[in-house]
Coordinates of C-alpha atoms and ligand atoms in Angstrom, one line a residue:
M1 CA -20.2 -78.4 -75.7
I2 CA -18.7 -75.4 -73.9
L3 CA -21.5 -73.3 -75.2
F4 CA -24.0 -75.8 -74.1
L5 CA -22.6 -75.9 -70.6
G6 CA -21.9 -72.2 -70.5
T7 CA -25.3 -70.9 -71.5
P8 CA -27.4 -72.4 -68.8
S9 CA -25.0 -71.4 -66.1
V10 CA -25.1 -67.8 -67.2
G11 CA -28.9 -68.1 -67.3
W12 CA -29.0 -69.5 -63.8
L13 CA -26.7 -66.9 -62.5
A14 CA -28.9 -64.2 -63.9
I15 CA -32.1 -65.8 -62.5
T16 CA -30.4 -66.1 -59.1
A17 CA -29.3 -62.5 -59.1
L18 CA -32.7 -61.3 -60.2
S19 CA -34.4 -63.4 -57.5
A20 CA -32.0 -61.9 -54.9
V21 CA -32.9 -58.4 -56.0
I22 CA -36.6 -59.2 -55.9
V23 CA -36.3 -60.7 -52.4
Y24 CA -34.3 -57.7 -51.3
L25 CA -36.9 -55.3 -52.6
I26 CA -39.7 -57.3 -51.0
V27 CA -37.9 -57.2 -47.6
L28 CA -37.3 -53.5 -48.0
L29 CA -40.9 -52.9 -48.9
K30 CA -42.2 -55.0 -46.0
A31 CA -40.0 -53.1 -43.5
K32 CA -41.2 -49.8 -44.9
R33 CA -44.8 -50.9 -44.9
R34 CA -44.5 -51.9 -41.3
F35 CA -43.0 -48.5 -40.4
Y36 CA -45.6 -46.4 -42.2
R37 CA -48.5 -48.6 -41.1
N38 CA -47.9 -47.3 -37.6
E39 CA -50.8 -44.9 -36.9
N40 CA -48.5 -42.6 -34.9
I41 CA -46.7 -41.7 -38.1
P42 CA -48.3 -38.6 -39.4
K43 CA -48.6 -38.8 -43.2
A44 CA -50.8 -38.3 -46.2
P45 CA -52.7 -41.3 -47.6
Y46 CA -50.1 -44.0 -48.2
D47 CA -49.9 -46.5 -51.1
P48 CA -48.4 -49.8 -49.8
I49 CA -46.2 -50.1 -53.0
W50 CA -45.7 -46.6 -54.2
G51 CA -45.6 -44.8 -50.8
H52 CA -46.3 -41.1 -51.5
L53 CA -44.9 -41.1 -55.0
K54 CA -48.2 -41.4 -56.8
L55 CA -49.9 -38.8 -54.6
V56 CA -47.0 -36.3 -55.1
G57 CA -47.2 -37.0 -58.8
E58 CA -50.9 -36.3 -58.9
Y59 CA -50.4 -33.0 -57.0
A60 CA -47.4 -32.0 -59.2
K61 CA -49.6 -32.5 -62.2
K62 CA -52.1 -29.8 -60.9
M63 CA -49.5 -27.1 -61.4
P64 CA -46.6 -26.2 -63.7
G65 CA -43.1 -26.1 -62.2
T66 CA -40.8 -28.9 -61.1
Y67 CA -40.1 -27.7 -57.5
I68 CA -41.4 -30.0 -54.9
Q69 CA -42.3 -27.5 -52.2
A70 CA -45.6 -26.3 -53.7
P71 CA -47.1 -29.8 -54.1
W72 CA -46.1 -30.6 -50.5
T73 CA -47.7 -27.4 -49.2
E74 CA -50.9 -28.3 -51.0
I75 CA -50.8 -31.9 -49.7
K76 CA -50.2 -30.6 -46.1
R77 CA -53.3 -28.3 -46.5
D78 CA -55.6 -30.8 -48.1
F79 CA -54.9 -33.6 -45.6
N80 CA -54.6 -31.3 -42.6
L81 CA -51.2 -32.7 -41.8
P82 CA -49.4 -31.5 -38.6
D83 CA -46.1 -29.6 -38.5
V84 CA -44.1 -32.9 -38.6
F85 CA -45.1 -35.4 -41.3
Y86 CA -43.5 -38.2 -43.3
M87 CA -43.1 -38.3 -47.0
D88 CA -41.9 -41.5 -48.7
L89 CA -40.7 -41.0 -52.3
W90 CA -38.8 -44.2 -52.5
P91 CA -37.6 -45.6 -55.0
F92 CA -37.3 -42.4 -57.1
G93 CA -36.5 -40.1 -54.1
P94 CA -35.7 -40.3 -50.5
E95 CA -37.9 -40.8 -47.4
F96 CA -38.3 -37.5 -45.7
V97 CA -39.4 -36.2 -42.3
V98 CA -40.9 -32.9 -43.3
C99 CA -40.7 -30.1 -40.8
S100 CA -43.4 -27.6 -41.7
G101 CA -43.8 -25.6 -38.5
P102 CA -41.5 -23.2 -36.7
D103 CA -40.7 -25.4 -33.7
A104 CA -39.9 -28.4 -35.8
A105 CA -37.7 -26.3 -38.1
A106 CA -35.9 -24.8 -35.2
A107 CA -35.1 -28.2 -33.7
L108 CA -32.7 -29.0 -36.5
T109 CA -31.4 -25.5 -37.4
T110 CA -31.2 -23.2 -34.4
V111 CA -31.7 -25.5 -31.3
A112 CA -29.2 -27.9 -32.9
A113 CA -27.4 -27.8 -36.2
F114 CA -28.1 -31.1 -37.9
P115 CA -25.5 -32.2 -40.5
Q116 CA -25.8 -31.3 -44.1
A117 CA -27.6 -34.0 -46.0
D118 CA -25.7 -36.5 -48.2
M119 CA -28.2 -35.8 -51.0
V120 CA -27.3 -32.1 -51.0
R121 CA -23.6 -33.1 -51.4
E122 CA -24.6 -35.5 -54.2
F123 CA -26.5 -32.8 -56.0
F124 CA -23.7 -30.3 -55.8
T125 CA -20.7 -32.6 -56.3
P126 CA -20.7 -32.8 -60.1
T127 CA -20.8 -29.0 -60.5
V128 CA -19.2 -27.2 -57.5
G129 CA -17.4 -30.2 -56.0
T130 CA -17.2 -31.4 -52.4
G131 CA -15.3 -28.4 -51.1
F132 CA -18.0 -25.7 -51.4
I133 CA -18.9 -24.6 -47.9
E134 CA -22.6 -25.4 -48.3
T135 CA -21.7 -29.1 -48.8
T136 CA -19.3 -29.4 -45.9
D137 CA -19.6 -30.1 -42.2
G138 CA -17.5 -30.2 -39.1
P139 CA -13.9 -28.9 -39.1
L140 CA -13.8 -28.2 -42.8
W141 CA -17.0 -26.1 -42.6
K142 CA -15.5 -24.2 -39.6
E143 CA -12.2 -23.6 -41.5
L144 CA -14.1 -22.2 -44.5
H145 CA -16.6 -20.2 -42.4
Q146 CA -13.7 -18.5 -40.6
M147 CA -12.1 -17.6 -43.9
L148 CA -15.1 -16.5 -45.8
A149 CA -17.8 -15.2 -43.4
P150 CA -15.9 -12.0 -42.4
G151 CA -15.9 -10.9 -46.0
L152 CA -19.7 -10.9 -46.1
T153 CA -20.8 -9.4 -42.9
P154 CA -23.1 -6.3 -43.1
G155 CA -20.0 -4.2 -42.4
A156 CA -17.9 -5.8 -45.1
T157 CA -20.9 -5.5 -47.5
R158 CA -20.9 -1.7 -47.0
G159 CA -17.4 -1.9 -48.6
Y160 CA -18.9 -3.3 -51.8
H161 CA -21.4 -0.4 -52.1
D162 CA -19.7 1.5 -54.9
L163 CA -19.3 -1.7 -56.9
I164 CA -23.0 -2.5 -56.5
I165 CA -23.9 1.0 -57.6
D166 CA -21.7 0.7 -60.7
E167 CA -23.3 -2.6 -61.7
A168 CA -26.8 -1.2 -60.9
E169 CA -26.1 1.7 -63.3
S170 CA -25.2 -0.9 -66.0
L171 CA -28.4 -2.8 -65.2
H172 CA -30.4 0.4 -65.6
N173 CA -28.7 1.1 -69.0
R174 CA -29.3 -2.5 -70.2
V175 CA -33.0 -2.4 -69.3
R176 CA -33.3 1.0 -71.0
R177 CA -31.8 -0.4 -74.2
V178 CA -34.4 -3.2 -74.1
A179 CA -37.1 -0.6 -73.6
D180 CA -35.8 1.4 -76.5
S181 CA -35.7 -1.6 -78.7
G182 CA -39.4 -2.4 -78.0
E183 CA -38.5 -6.1 -78.0
V184 CA -39.6 -8.8 -75.6
T185 CA -36.8 -9.9 -73.4
D186 CA -35.8 -12.7 -71.0
M187 CA -35.8 -10.6 -67.9
A188 CA -34.0 -13.1 -65.8
H189 CA -31.1 -13.0 -68.3
Q190 CA -31.0 -9.1 -68.2
I191 CA -31.0 -9.1 -64.4
G192 CA -28.6 -12.0 -63.9
Q193 CA -25.6 -10.2 -65.2
Y194 CA -25.9 -7.8 -62.2
P195 CA -25.4 -10.2 -59.3
F196 CA -23.0 -12.3 -61.4
S197 CA -20.6 -9.4 -62.0
I198 CA -20.9 -8.4 -58.3
I199 CA -20.1 -11.8 -56.9
W200 CA -17.3 -12.3 -59.4
K201 CA -15.6 -9.1 -58.2
I202 CA -16.2 -9.9 -54.6
F203 CA -14.7 -13.3 -55.0
F204 CA -11.8 -12.6 -57.3
G205 CA -11.1 -9.0 -56.6
E206 CA -11.4 -8.1 -60.3
K207 CA -14.2 -7.5 -62.7
P208 CA -15.0 -10.4 -65.0
D209 CA -13.5 -10.0 -68.5
P210 CA -16.3 -8.2 -70.5
N211 CA -15.4 -10.3 -73.6
S212 CA -15.7 -13.7 -71.8
D213 CA -18.9 -15.7 -72.0
L214 CA -18.6 -17.0 -68.4
Y215 CA -21.9 -15.4 -67.5
E216 CA -23.7 -17.3 -70.3
V217 CA -21.8 -20.5 -69.3
S218 CA -22.9 -20.1 -65.7
K219 CA -26.4 -19.3 -66.6
R220 CA -26.8 -22.3 -68.8
L221 CA -25.3 -24.5 -66.1
N222 CA -27.9 -23.2 -63.7
D223 CA -30.7 -23.6 -66.2
I224 CA -30.0 -27.3 -66.8
S225 CA -29.1 -28.2 -63.2
G226 CA -32.6 -29.2 -62.3
S227 CA -32.8 -31.8 -65.1
T228 CA -29.5 -33.7 -64.5
G229 CA -30.9 -35.9 -61.7
P230 CA -32.8 -39.2 -61.9
S231 CA -35.0 -39.2 -65.0
L232 CA -37.5 -41.6 -66.7
N233 CA -35.8 -40.6 -70.0
P234 CA -32.2 -41.9 -69.6
I235 CA -31.1 -40.6 -73.0
K236 CA -32.1 -37.1 -72.2
A237 CA -30.5 -37.4 -68.7
W238 CA -27.3 -38.6 -70.3
Q239 CA -27.3 -35.7 -72.8
R240 CA -27.8 -33.2 -70.0
K241 CA -25.0 -34.7 -67.9
R242 CA -22.7 -34.5 -70.9
E243 CA -23.6 -30.9 -71.4
R244 CA -23.2 -30.2 -67.7
D245 CA -19.7 -31.8 -67.6
S246 CA -18.6 -29.8 -70.6
L247 CA -19.8 -26.5 -69.0
V248 CA -18.1 -27.4 -65.7
N249 CA -14.9 -28.1 -67.6
R250 CA -15.1 -24.7 -69.2
L251 CA -15.7 -23.0 -65.9
N252 CA -12.8 -25.0 -64.2
T253 CA -10.3 -23.9 -66.9
D254 CA -11.1 -20.2 -66.7
I255 CA -11.5 -20.1 -62.9
K256 CA -8.2 -21.9 -62.4
K257 CA -6.4 -19.3 -64.5
A258 CA -8.0 -16.5 -62.4
I259 CA -7.0 -18.3 -59.2
L260 CA -3.3 -18.8 -60.3
S261 CA -3.0 -15.2 -61.4
R262 CA -4.4 -13.8 -58.1
F263 CA -2.2 -16.1 -56.0
E264 CA 0.9 -14.8 -57.9
K265 CA -0.3 -11.2 -57.4
I266 CA -0.9 -11.6 -53.6
S267 CA 2.3 -13.5 -53.0
S268 CA 4.3 -10.6 -54.3
Q269 CA 2.3 -7.9 -52.5
K270 CA 4.1 -6.0 -49.8
P271 CA 2.7 -5.6 -47.1
L272 CA 0.4 -8.6 -47.3
P273 CA -3.3 -7.9 -46.7
T274 CA -4.7 -8.9 -43.3
R275 CA -8.1 -10.5 -42.5
A276 CA -9.3 -7.0 -41.6
N277 CA -8.3 -5.3 -44.9
A278 CA -8.4 -8.2 -47.5
T279 CA -10.3 -6.9 -50.5
C280 CA -11.8 -10.2 -51.9
L281 CA -12.8 -13.7 -50.7
L282 CA -10.0 -15.3 -52.7
D283 CA -7.4 -13.3 -50.8
R284 CA -9.0 -14.4 -47.6
M285 CA -8.6 -18.0 -48.7
F286 CA -4.9 -17.5 -49.6
L287 CA -3.8 -15.5 -46.6
D288 CA -2.5 -18.2 -44.3
Q289 CA -0.7 -20.1 -47.1
V290 CA 1.0 -17.0 -48.4
K291 CA 2.0 -15.8 -44.9
A292 CA 3.6 -19.2 -44.3
G293 CA 5.5 -18.9 -47.6
L294 CA 3.8 -22.0 -49.0
P295 CA 2.9 -22.7 -52.6
L296 CA -0.7 -23.1 -53.9
D297 CA -1.0 -26.8 -53.3
D298 CA -3.7 -29.2 -54.6
R299 CA -5.8 -29.1 -51.5
L300 CA -6.0 -25.3 -51.5
M301 CA -6.6 -25.2 -55.2
K302 CA -9.5 -27.6 -54.9
L303 CA -11.0 -25.7 -52.0
V304 CA -10.7 -22.4 -53.8
L305 CA -12.0 -23.7 -57.1
D306 CA -15.0 -25.4 -55.5
N307 CA -15.9 -22.3 -53.5
A308 CA -15.4 -20.0 -56.4
K309 CA -18.0 -22.0 -58.4
G310 CA -20.2 -22.4 -55.3
F311 CA -20.2 -18.7 -54.7
L312 CA -20.9 -17.8 -58.3
V313 CA -24.0 -20.1 -58.1
A314 CA -25.0 -19.0 -54.6
G315 CA -24.5 -15.3 -55.4
Y316 CA -25.9 -15.3 -58.8
S317 CA -28.9 -17.7 -59.2
T318 CA -30.5 -16.9 -55.8
T319 CA -30.5 -13.1 -56.3
T320 CA -31.5 -13.4 -59.9
D321 CA -34.5 -15.7 -59.1
T322 CA -35.8 -13.4 -56.4
S323 CA -35.1 -10.2 -58.4
S324 CA -37.1 -11.7 -61.4
Y325 CA -40.0 -12.1 -59.0
L326 CA -39.5 -8.5 -57.7
V327 CA -39.9 -7.2 -61.3
M328 CA -42.9 -9.5 -61.9
M329 CA -44.5 -8.0 -58.7
L330 CA -43.9 -4.5 -60.1
S331 CA -45.7 -5.6 -63.3
A332 CA -48.7 -7.0 -61.4
F333 CA -49.3 -4.6 -58.5
P334 CA -49.5 -0.9 -59.5
E335 CA -50.4 0.2 -56.0
V336 CA -47.1 -1.3 -54.8
V337 CA -45.2 0.4 -57.6
Q338 CA -46.7 3.8 -56.6
K339 CA -45.7 3.4 -52.9
I340 CA -42.2 2.3 -54.0
R341 CA -41.8 5.3 -56.3
E342 CA -43.0 7.7 -53.6
E343 CA -40.5 6.3 -51.2
H344 CA -37.6 6.5 -53.7
D345 CA -38.6 10.1 -54.7
R346 CA -38.5 11.1 -51.1
V347 CA -35.1 9.5 -50.3
F348 CA -33.2 10.0 -53.6
G349 CA -34.7 13.0 -55.3
K350 CA -36.4 12.9 -58.7
T351 CA -33.8 12.3 -61.4
F352 CA -31.6 9.3 -62.2
D353 CA -28.4 11.4 -61.9
E354 CA -29.4 12.8 -58.5
T355 CA -30.4 9.2 -57.4
L356 CA -26.9 7.9 -58.3
R357 CA -25.2 10.8 -56.6
V358 CA -27.2 10.3 -53.4
L359 CA -26.5 6.6 -53.5
R360 CA -22.8 7.1 -54.0
D361 CA -22.4 10.0 -51.5
D362 CA -24.5 8.5 -48.7
P363 CA -24.7 4.7 -48.8
S364 CA -26.7 4.7 -45.5
R365 CA -29.7 6.0 -47.4
I366 CA -30.5 2.5 -48.5
N367 CA -31.4 1.9 -44.9
D368 CA -34.2 4.5 -45.2
L369 CA -36.4 2.3 -47.5
P370 CA -38.8 0.5 -45.2
Y371 CA -41.4 -0.1 -47.9
T372 CA -38.9 -1.3 -50.5
T373 CA -37.4 -3.7 -47.9
A374 CA -40.9 -4.9 -47.0
M375 CA -41.7 -5.6 -50.6
I376 CA -38.6 -7.7 -51.0
Q377 CA -39.4 -9.6 -47.8
E378 CA -43.0 -10.2 -49.0
T379 CA -41.7 -11.5 -52.3
L380 CA -39.3 -13.8 -50.5
R381 CA -42.2 -15.1 -48.4
M382 CA -44.2 -16.0 -51.5
F383 CA -41.2 -17.4 -53.4
P384 CA -38.6 -19.0 -51.1
I385 CA -35.8 -20.1 -53.3
G386 CA -34.7 -23.1 -51.3
M387 CA -35.9 -25.9 -49.1
I388 CA -33.1 -27.1 -46.8
V389 CA -32.4 -30.8 -46.2
R390 CA -30.5 -32.2 -43.3
D391 CA -29.4 -35.7 -42.2
P392 CA -30.1 -36.9 -38.7
P393 CA -27.0 -36.7 -36.4
P394 CA -25.3 -40.1 -36.2
G395 CA -27.1 -42.6 -34.0
M396 CA -30.3 -40.7 -33.8
T397 CA -33.3 -43.0 -33.8
S398 CA -36.1 -40.5 -33.0
F399 CA -36.8 -36.8 -33.4
T400 CA -38.5 -34.9 -30.6
V401 CA -40.5 -31.7 -31.0
K402 CA -42.4 -30.1 -28.2
G403 CA -42.2 -33.3 -26.2
K404 CA -43.6 -35.5 -29.0
S405 CA -41.2 -38.1 -30.3
Y406 CA -41.1 -39.2 -34.0
P407 CA -39.3 -42.5 -34.9
L408 CA -36.7 -42.5 -37.6
R409 CA -35.8 -45.1 -40.2
P410 CA -32.3 -45.4 -41.6
G411 CA -31.9 -43.4 -44.7
Q412 CA -34.5 -40.8 -43.9
A413 CA -33.6 -37.1 -44.2
F414 CA -35.2 -34.0 -42.8
A415 CA -36.7 -31.3 -45.0
V416 CA -37.6 -27.8 -43.7
L417 CA -40.7 -26.8 -45.7
A418 CA -40.5 -23.0 -45.2
H419 CA -43.0 -22.7 -48.2
A420 CA -45.8 -24.2 -46.1
M421 CA -45.1 -21.9 -43.2
H422 CA -45.1 -18.9 -45.5
Y423 CA -48.5 -19.8 -46.8
D424 CA -50.0 -20.9 -43.5
D425 CA -53.0 -18.6 -42.6
T426 CA -52.5 -19.3 -38.9
I427 CA -49.1 -17.6 -39.2
F428 CA -49.5 -15.0 -42.0
E429 CA -52.9 -13.4 -42.3
S430 CA -54.4 -13.8 -45.8
P431 CA -51.3 -15.5 -47.1
T432 CA -52.5 -15.5 -50.7
E433 CA -52.4 -11.7 -50.8
F434 CA -49.2 -9.9 -51.8
R435 CA -49.1 -7.4 -48.9
P436 CA -45.7 -5.8 -48.2
E437 CA -47.3 -3.9 -45.3
R438 CA -47.1 -7.0 -43.1
F439 CA -43.3 -6.5 -42.9
L440 CA -43.4 -2.8 -42.1
P441 CA -42.0 -1.9 -38.7
T442 CA -44.9 -2.1 -36.3
T443 CA -46.9 1.1 -35.8
T444 CA -48.3 -0.1 -32.5
T445 CA -47.1 1.3 -29.2
S446 CA -45.1 -1.9 -28.7
T447 CA -41.5 -1.1 -27.9
T448 CA -40.2 -4.4 -29.1
D449 CA -39.4 -4.9 -32.8
E450 CA -41.2 -8.3 -32.8
P451 CA -43.1 -8.9 -36.1
P452 CA -46.7 -10.1 -35.8
F453 CA -45.7 -13.7 -36.7
P454 CA -43.2 -16.1 -35.1
R455 CA -39.7 -15.2 -36.4
A456 CA -38.9 -18.8 -36.9
A457 CA -41.8 -19.2 -39.3
Y458 CA -40.2 -16.8 -41.8
R459 CA -37.1 -18.5 -43.4
P460 CA -36.1 -17.3 -46.8
F461 CA -32.5 -17.2 -45.8
E462 CA -32.9 -20.0 -43.3
R463 CA -31.9 -19.7 -39.7
G464 CA -29.1 -20.7 -37.4
L465 CA -25.4 -21.5 -37.9
R466 CA -25.9 -22.5 -41.5
S467 CA -28.1 -19.7 -42.6
C468 CA -27.3 -17.7 -45.7
M469 CA -23.9 -16.1 -45.6
G470 CA -24.7 -13.6 -48.4
Q471 CA -28.0 -12.3 -46.9
A472 CA -26.7 -8.7 -46.3
L473 CA -25.2 -8.5 -49.8
A474 CA -28.4 -10.0 -51.4
M475 CA -30.6 -7.5 -49.6
S476 CA -28.4 -4.5 -50.7
E477 CA -28.3 -5.7 -54.3
M478 CA -32.1 -6.2 -54.4
K479 CA -32.9 -2.8 -52.8
I480 CA -30.5 -1.0 -55.1
A481 CA -31.9 -2.9 -58.2
L482 CA -35.4 -1.6 -57.3
V483 CA -34.1 1.9 -56.8
V484 CA -32.6 2.0 -60.3
L485 CA -35.5 0.3 -62.0
A486 CA -38.9 1.0 -60.3
R487 CA -39.2 4.7 -61.2
W488 CA -37.9 4.5 -64.7
F489 CA -39.6 1.5 -66.2
D490 CA -43.0 -0.2 -66.5
F491 CA -42.8 -4.0 -66.9
E492 CA -45.3 -6.2 -68.6
L493 CA -45.3 -10.0 -68.6
T494 CA -45.9 -11.8 -71.8
G495 CA -46.5 -15.5 -72.6
H496 CA -47.1 -16.4 -69.0
N497 CA -50.4 -18.1 -69.3
P498 CA -52.6 -16.5 -66.6
V499 CA -55.6 -18.6 -65.7
E500 CA -59.2 -17.6 -64.8
T501 CA -59.5 -19.9 -61.8
P502 CA -56.6 -20.7 -59.5
R503 CA -55.3 -24.2 -60.0
V504 CA -54.5 -24.9 -56.3
R505 CA -55.6 -23.7 -52.9
H506 CA -52.5 -22.2 -51.4
T507 CA -52.1 -19.5 -54.0
D508 CA -54.2 -17.6 -56.6
L509 CA -51.3 -15.7 -58.1
D510 CA -51.5 -17.9 -61.2
T511 CA -54.4 -15.7 -62.2
V512 CA -51.9 -12.8 -62.5
L513 CA -48.4 -14.3 -63.0
G514 CA -49.6 -17.4 -64.8
D515 CA -47.1 -20.3 -64.8
H516 CA -44.5 -18.1 -63.0
A517 CA -46.6 -18.4 -59.8
F518 CA -44.9 -21.8 -59.5
Q519 CA -41.2 -22.5 -59.3
D520 CA -38.8 -24.7 -61.3
S521 CA -36.0 -26.6 -59.7
R522 CA -32.6 -25.4 -60.7
F523 CA -29.7 -24.7 -58.4
T524 CA -32.3 -22.6 -56.6
A525 CA -36.0 -22.5 -57.2
G526 CA -36.7 -19.8 -59.8
P527 CA -39.8 -18.8 -61.8
C528 CA -41.2 -21.6 -63.8
G529 CA -40.3 -21.0 -67.5
E530 CA -38.6 -18.1 -69.1
V531 CA -39.6 -14.7 -67.7
S532 CA -40.5 -12.9 -71.0
M533 CA -41.2 -9.2 -70.5
R534 CA -41.8 -6.1 -72.5
V535 CA -40.4 -2.9 -70.9
R536 CA -41.5 0.7 -71.4
V537 CA -39.8 3.8 -70.2
V538 CA -42.2 5.5 -67.7
E539 CA -43.9 8.4 -69.6
E540 CA -43.2 11.2 -67.2
E541 CA -39.6 10.0 -66.9
K542 CA -38.8 10.4 -70.6
G543 CA -38.0 14.0 -70.2
R544 CA -35.9 13.7 -67.0
Ligands
LIG601 C1 -32.1 -13.7 -52.5 C2 -30.9 -14.1 -52.2 C3 -30.6 -15.3 -51.4 C4 -31.3 -16.2 -50.8 C5 -32.9 -16.3 -50.7 C6 -30.5 -17.2 -50.1 C7 -30.9 -18.3 -49.4 C8 -30.1 -19.2 -48.7 C9 -30.5 -20.3 -48.0 C10 -31.9 -20.7 -47.7 C11 -29.4 -21.0 -47.5 C12 -29.3 -22.2 -46.6 C13 -29.0 -23.4 -47.5 C14 -28.7 -24.7 -46.7 O1 -28.5 -24.6 -45.5 O2 -28.7 -25.8 -47.3 C15 -28.2 -20.2 -48.0 C16 -26.9 -20.6 -47.7 C17 -25.8 -19.9 -48.3 N1 -25.9 -18.8 -49.0 FE1 -27.5 -17.8 -49.6 N2 -29.2 -16.9 -50.4 C18 -29.2 -15.7 -51.2 C19 -28.1 -15.1 -51.6 C20 -26.8 -15.4 -51.4 C21 -25.6 -14.7 -51.9 C22 -25.7 -13.3 -52.7 C23 -24.5 -15.3 -51.4 C24 -23.0 -15.0 -51.6 C25 -22.5 -13.9 -51.6 C26 -25.0 -16.5 -50.7 C27 -24.1 -17.4 -50.1 C28 -24.6 -18.5 -49.3 C29 -23.7 -19.5 -48.8 C30 -22.2 -19.5 -48.9 C31 -24.5 -20.4 -48.1 C32 -24.0 -21.6 -47.3 C33 -23.8 -21.3 -45.8 C34 -23.3 -22.4 -45.0 O3 -23.5 -23.6 -45.4 O4 -22.7 -22.2 -44.0 N3 -26.3 -16.5 -50.7 N4 -28.7 -19.2 -48.7

């Protein structure tokens, strides 16, 4: 009897709940359709049910790589979309207002600083937590910025010069061992240890324990980070999340130990360091607490832990991804290699020992490398490692650029599509060509230092208040990496699947770099697939 009465009521409950969900979805869909039917909403062809999901899926299929920016650039080009357009990825992704021109991008970064997007926080929270500066806003961001930014200014970065040279020498020796072995190597793995060791020392004030596997743990965490989000395969997603949580636990345990030991050390230091002479970012975060004679409380521990993990990610994966592309460009463009080698010979002399000596004795020489710098800038143009996302400020119902107003729907986020600007032929002449010369200081009679493109259109480190805090450090690291690699080694890509005919319109680099011409989504957007390379010692260098 009870069963008889109970069963239908559970059934009715389920039917009612399901109907409510369906009605809710229909209401949502109708509201969305009404919004996107508006002809003043610039957008690619719109499916009344799937929005832009199907279209983006079709474009994503044309090319390898999971990073969204290349399909969007291609869609913008094919449908001749303006600098502000809408992209609706609901229900598997958000609804975006895409800013793909310099004025639109400036409106939310330099003209005003729009708040960090909730979806960025959601992405970072399971790994680096809510305290990492990049995920914060308002007073907490300001507090962290005041603590950390002075430790990464160009001036402060000069103080890390010797550390960078030491690690660059290790990188050179590692690559030489690979060359001597004749084996194919994962070049991103070989390079990654370099920025990882540097950022560890800059954050913690000590080198990472050479016997620990924290580099491997961090690398694995980065490698799987792109596949822990929503997935059509829930079992795989669950397995990835479990793996991620266990890697994060490992990092938390070791990093907490390093934090406690440094806090003890600095607490007993006499005199205490000041903001001007603090030697690492951790000390900068401790200073006020130690000066006030307070213990390391839970709030500070969480802030420090989250930023330690965040800085390891920001300082390691970004520079590794770009440096992997730098080495690929060396493998693909012999004329660029020749110019780089000539420049390095001129500035540092011919031998490796002499190069190290000049680098150590006169750090300012790395400012005498215009072609090397231009090559890095051109690589960053072709492979921007991030696409920033922001939420509208509270209460904003429309977005205005150059006098034109764009309506907003609740839940929409802004995306700055630097990739589309970097491949726009009205901004960069012949954007498919790898041409470092476009970044060389102008040789015209112009007295200004203005580049031949709008500055706001070039955004590898983003712009404005929330632009990259580690830009000076990253540029130093990458220049010095090229100095210790370019003249001593020849690099050859293997297993990269170059194609005969370019797969898409915005780039033809897949005829040379194969799959790596496209990017995969990890913490940052790195080369698609593993960067397998063979390395040879340059013939004429063998005797040096
Ligand atoms: C090639 C190397 C790098 C590139 C291309 C790069 C790019 C970027 C970009 C595009 C952003 C803006 C992200 C956003 O607003 O959502 C950013 C932010 C940031 N970057 Fe980098 N980055 C690089 C290296 C580094 C390094 C080496 C460090 C650390 C030492 C670092 C630390 C940070 C931090 C802390 C932020 C957040 C700043 C804030 O929210 O105020 N980055 N980076």
